[in-house]
Coordinates of N, CA and C in Angstrom, one line a residue:
X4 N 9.8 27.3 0.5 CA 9.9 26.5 1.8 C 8.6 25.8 2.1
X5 N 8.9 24.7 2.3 CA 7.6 23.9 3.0 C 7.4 24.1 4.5
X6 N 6.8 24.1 5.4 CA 6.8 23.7 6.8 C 5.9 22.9 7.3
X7 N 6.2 21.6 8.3 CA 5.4 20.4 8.2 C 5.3 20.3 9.6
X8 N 4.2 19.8 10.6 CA 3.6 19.9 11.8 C 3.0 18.9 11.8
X9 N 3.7 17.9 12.9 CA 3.2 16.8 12.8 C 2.2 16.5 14.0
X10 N 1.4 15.7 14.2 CA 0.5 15.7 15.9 C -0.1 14.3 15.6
X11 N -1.0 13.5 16.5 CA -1.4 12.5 16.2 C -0.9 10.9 17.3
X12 N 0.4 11.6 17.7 CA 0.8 10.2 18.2 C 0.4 10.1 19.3
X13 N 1.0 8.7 20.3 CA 0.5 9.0 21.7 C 0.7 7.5 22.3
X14 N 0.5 7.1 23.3 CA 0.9 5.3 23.7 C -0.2 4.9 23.5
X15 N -0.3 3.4 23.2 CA -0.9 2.6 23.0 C -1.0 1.7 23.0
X16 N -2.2 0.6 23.4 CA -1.7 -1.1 23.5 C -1.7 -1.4 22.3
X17 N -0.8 -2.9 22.4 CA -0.6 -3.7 20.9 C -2.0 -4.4 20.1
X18 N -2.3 -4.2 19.2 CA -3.7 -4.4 18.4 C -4.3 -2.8 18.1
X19 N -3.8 -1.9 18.8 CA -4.5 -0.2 18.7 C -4.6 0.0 17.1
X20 N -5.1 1.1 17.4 CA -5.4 1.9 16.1 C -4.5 3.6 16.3
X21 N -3.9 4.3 15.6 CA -3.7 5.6 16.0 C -3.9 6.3 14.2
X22 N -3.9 7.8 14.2 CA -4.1 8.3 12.9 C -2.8 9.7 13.1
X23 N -1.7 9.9 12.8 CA -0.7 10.5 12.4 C -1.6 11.6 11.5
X24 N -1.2 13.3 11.6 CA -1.4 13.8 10.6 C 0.1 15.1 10.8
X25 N -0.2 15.1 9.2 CA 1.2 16.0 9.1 C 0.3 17.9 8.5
X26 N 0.0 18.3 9.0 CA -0.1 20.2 8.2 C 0.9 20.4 7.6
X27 N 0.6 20.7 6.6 CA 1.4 21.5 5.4 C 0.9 22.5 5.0
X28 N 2.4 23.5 5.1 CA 2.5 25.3 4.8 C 3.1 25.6 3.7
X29 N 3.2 26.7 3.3 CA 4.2 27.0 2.3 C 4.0 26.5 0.8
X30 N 5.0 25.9 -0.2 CA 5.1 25.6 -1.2 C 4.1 24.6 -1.3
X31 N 2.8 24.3 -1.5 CA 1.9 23.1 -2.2 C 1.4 22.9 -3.1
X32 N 1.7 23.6 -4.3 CA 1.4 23.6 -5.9 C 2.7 22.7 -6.3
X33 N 1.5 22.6 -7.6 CA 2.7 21.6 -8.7 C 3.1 20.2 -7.7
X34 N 3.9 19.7 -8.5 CA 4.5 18.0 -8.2 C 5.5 18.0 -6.7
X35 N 5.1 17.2 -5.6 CA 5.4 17.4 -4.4 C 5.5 15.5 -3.9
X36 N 6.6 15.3 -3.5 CA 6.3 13.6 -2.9 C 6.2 13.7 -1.6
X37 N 5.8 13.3 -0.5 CA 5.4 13.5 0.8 C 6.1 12.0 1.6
X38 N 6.2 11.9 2.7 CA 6.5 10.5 3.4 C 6.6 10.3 5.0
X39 N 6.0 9.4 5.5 CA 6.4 9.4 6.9 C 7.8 8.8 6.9
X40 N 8.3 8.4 8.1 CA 9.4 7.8 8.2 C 9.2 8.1 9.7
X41 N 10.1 7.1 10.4 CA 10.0 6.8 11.8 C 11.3 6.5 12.0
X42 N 11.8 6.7 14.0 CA 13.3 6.5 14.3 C 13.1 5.9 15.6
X43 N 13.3 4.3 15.7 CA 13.3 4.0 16.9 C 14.4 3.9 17.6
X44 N 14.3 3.9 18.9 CA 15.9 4.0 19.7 C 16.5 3.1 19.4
X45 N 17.8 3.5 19.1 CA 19.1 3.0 18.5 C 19.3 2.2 17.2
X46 N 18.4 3.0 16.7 CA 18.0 2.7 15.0 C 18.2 3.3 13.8
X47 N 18.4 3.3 13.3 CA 18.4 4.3 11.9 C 17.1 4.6 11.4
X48 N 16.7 6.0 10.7 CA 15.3 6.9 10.6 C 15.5 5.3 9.4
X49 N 14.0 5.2 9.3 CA 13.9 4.5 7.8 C 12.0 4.9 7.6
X50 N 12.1 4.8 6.5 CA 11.1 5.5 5.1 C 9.8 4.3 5.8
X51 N 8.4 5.0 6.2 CA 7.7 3.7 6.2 C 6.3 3.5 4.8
X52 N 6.0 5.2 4.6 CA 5.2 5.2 3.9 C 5.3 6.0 3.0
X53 N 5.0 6.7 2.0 CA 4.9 7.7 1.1 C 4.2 7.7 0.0
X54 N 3.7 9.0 -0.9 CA 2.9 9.5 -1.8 C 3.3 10.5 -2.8
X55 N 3.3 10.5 -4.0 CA 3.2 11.7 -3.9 C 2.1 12.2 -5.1
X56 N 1.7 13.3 -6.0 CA 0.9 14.0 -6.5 C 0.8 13.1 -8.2
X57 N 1.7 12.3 -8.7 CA 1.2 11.3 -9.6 C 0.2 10.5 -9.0
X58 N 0.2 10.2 -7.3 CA -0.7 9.1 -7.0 C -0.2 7.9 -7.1
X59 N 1.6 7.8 -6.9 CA 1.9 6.8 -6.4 C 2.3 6.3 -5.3
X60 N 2.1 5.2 -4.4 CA 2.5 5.1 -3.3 C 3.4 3.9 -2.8
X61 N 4.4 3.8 -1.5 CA 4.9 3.1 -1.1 C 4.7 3.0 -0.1
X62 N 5.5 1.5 0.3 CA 5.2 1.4 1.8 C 6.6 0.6 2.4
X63 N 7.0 0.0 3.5 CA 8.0 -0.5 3.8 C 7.4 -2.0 4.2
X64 N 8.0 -3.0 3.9 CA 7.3 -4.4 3.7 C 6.5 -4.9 5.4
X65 N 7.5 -4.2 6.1 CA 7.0 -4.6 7.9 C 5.7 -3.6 8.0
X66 N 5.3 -2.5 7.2 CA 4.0 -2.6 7.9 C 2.4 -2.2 6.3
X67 N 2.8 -3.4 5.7 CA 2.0 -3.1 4.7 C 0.7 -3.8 5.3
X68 N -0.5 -3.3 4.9 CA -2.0 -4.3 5.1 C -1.8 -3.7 6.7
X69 N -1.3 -2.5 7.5 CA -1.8 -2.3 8.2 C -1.6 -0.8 8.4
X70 N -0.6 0.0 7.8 CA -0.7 0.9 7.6 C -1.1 1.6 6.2
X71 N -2.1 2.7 6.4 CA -2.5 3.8 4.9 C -2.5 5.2 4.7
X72 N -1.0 5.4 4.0 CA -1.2 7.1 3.5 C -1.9 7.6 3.0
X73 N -1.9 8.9 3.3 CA -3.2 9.9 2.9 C -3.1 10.5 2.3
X74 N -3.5 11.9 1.6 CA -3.7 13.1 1.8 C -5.2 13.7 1.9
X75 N -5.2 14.7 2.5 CA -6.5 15.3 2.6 C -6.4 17.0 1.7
X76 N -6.4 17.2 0.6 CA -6.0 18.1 -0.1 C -6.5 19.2 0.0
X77 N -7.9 19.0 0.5 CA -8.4 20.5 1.0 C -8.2 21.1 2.2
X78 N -7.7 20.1 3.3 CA -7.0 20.8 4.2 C -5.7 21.1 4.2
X79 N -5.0 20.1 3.1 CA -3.6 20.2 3.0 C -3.0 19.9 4.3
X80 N -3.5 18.4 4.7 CA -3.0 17.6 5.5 C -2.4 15.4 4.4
X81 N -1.5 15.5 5.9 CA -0.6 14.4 4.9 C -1.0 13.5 5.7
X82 N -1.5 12.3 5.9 CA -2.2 11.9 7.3 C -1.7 9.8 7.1
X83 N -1.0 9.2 8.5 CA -1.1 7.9 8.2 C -1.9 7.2 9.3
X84 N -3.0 6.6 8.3 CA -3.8 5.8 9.4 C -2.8 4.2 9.9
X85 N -2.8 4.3 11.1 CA -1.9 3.1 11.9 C -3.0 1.9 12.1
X86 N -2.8 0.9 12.5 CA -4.2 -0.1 12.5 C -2.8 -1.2 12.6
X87 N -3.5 -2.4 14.2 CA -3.3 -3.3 14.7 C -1.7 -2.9 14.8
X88 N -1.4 -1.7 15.9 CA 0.2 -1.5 16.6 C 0.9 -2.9 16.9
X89 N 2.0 -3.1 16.8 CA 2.7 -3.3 17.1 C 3.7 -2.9 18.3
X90 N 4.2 -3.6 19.5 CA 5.6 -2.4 20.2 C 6.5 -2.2 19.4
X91 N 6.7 -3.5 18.3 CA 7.9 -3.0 17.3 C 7.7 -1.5 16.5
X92 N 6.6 -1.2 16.4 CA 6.1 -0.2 15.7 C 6.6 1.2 16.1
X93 N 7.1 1.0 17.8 CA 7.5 2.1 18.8 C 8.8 2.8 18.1
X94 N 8.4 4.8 18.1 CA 9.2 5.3 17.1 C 8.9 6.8 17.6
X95 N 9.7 7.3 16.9 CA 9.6 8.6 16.7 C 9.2 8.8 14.8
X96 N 8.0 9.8 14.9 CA 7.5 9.2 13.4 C 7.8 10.6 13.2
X97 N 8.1 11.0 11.8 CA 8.4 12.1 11.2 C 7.8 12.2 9.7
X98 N 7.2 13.5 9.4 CA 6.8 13.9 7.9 C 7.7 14.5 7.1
X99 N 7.7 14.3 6.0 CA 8.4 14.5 5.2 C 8.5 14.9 3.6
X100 N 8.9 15.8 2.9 CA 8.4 16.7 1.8 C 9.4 16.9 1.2
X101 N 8.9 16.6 -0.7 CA 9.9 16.8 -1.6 C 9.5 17.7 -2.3
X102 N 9.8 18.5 -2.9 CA 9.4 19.3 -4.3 C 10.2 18.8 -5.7
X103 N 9.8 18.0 -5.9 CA 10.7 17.4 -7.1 C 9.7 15.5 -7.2
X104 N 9.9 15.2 -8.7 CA 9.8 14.0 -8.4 C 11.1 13.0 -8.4
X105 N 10.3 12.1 -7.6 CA 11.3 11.0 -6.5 C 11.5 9.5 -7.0
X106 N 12.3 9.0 -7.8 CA 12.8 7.5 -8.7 C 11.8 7.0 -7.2
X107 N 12.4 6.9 -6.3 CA 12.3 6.2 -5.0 C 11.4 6.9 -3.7
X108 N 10.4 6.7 -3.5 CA 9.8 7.5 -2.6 C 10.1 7.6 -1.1
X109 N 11.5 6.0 -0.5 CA 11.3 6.4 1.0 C 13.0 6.1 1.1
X110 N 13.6 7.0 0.3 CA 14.5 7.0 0.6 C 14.9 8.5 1.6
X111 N 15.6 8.1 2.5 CA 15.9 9.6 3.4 C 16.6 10.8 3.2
X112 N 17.6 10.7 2.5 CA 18.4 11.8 1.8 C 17.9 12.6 0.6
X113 N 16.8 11.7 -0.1 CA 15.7 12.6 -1.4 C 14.9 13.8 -0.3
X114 N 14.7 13.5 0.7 CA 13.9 14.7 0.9 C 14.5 15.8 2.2
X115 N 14.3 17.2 1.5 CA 14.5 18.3 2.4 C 13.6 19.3 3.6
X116 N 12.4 18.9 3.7 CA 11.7 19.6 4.4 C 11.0 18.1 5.2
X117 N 11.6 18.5 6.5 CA 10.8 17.8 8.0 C 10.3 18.2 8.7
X118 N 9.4 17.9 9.4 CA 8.8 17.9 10.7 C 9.7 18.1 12.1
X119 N 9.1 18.1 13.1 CA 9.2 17.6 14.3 C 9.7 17.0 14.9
X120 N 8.5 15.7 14.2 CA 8.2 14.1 15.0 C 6.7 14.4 15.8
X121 N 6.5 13.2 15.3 CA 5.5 12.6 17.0 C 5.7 11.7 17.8
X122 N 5.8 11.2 18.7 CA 6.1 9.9 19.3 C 5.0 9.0 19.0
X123 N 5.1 7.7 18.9 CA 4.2 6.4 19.1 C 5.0 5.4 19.7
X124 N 4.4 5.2 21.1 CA 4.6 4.1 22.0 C 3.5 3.1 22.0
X125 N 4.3 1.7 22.0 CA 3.1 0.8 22.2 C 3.6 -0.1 22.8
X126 N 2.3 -0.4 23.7 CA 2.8 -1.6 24.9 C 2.2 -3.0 24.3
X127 N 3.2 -4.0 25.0 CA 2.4 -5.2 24.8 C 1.5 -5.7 26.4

């Protein structure tokens, strides 16, 4: 079992900066794909960023060149730096964990271990 704890979020004006981080418990050896994903109201969760332990990464085309996944391995944090928000951006953001490798990294049904959520509001 993985267990993933997310913190980081919070309101913000449009142009902000925020930094998302996910703690990770449990299973973290060997090949693992990791991913944010976000669910805005009356939306469907969709994949925004992801990684995993080959060191490959994705992103979702609406927020490339401003968002960057992480990892911090020695704390065994999964972390997305946010840069120049958007309101469209406004979500419920969630972490996300595979134990397997992933054809596709932001697809929502490949992975079984979630988070929480954090919220991110942003005003114009």
């Amino acid at each position: 079992q993985m267990q993933l704890v997310e913190s980081g979020g919070g309101s913000v004006q449009a142009g902000g900066s925020l930094r998302l981080s996910c703690a990770v418990s449990g299973y973290t050896d060997y090949r693992y794909a990791m991913a944010w994903f976000r669910r805005a109201p009356g939306k469907d969760r969709e994949g925004v960023a992801a990684i995993d332990t080959d060191g490959r990464s994705s992103y979702v085309d609406s927020v490339k060149g401003r968002f960057t996944i992480s990892r911090d391995k020695a704390k065994n944090l999964l972390l997305l730096t946010i840069n120049n928000l958007k309101p469209e951006d406004t979500a419920m953001y969630y972490c996300a964990a595979e134990r397997r490798w992933l054809t596709f990294l932001l697809i929502t049904d490949d992975y079984r271990y979630w988070g929480q959520g954090t919220q991110v509001t942003v005003s114009s």
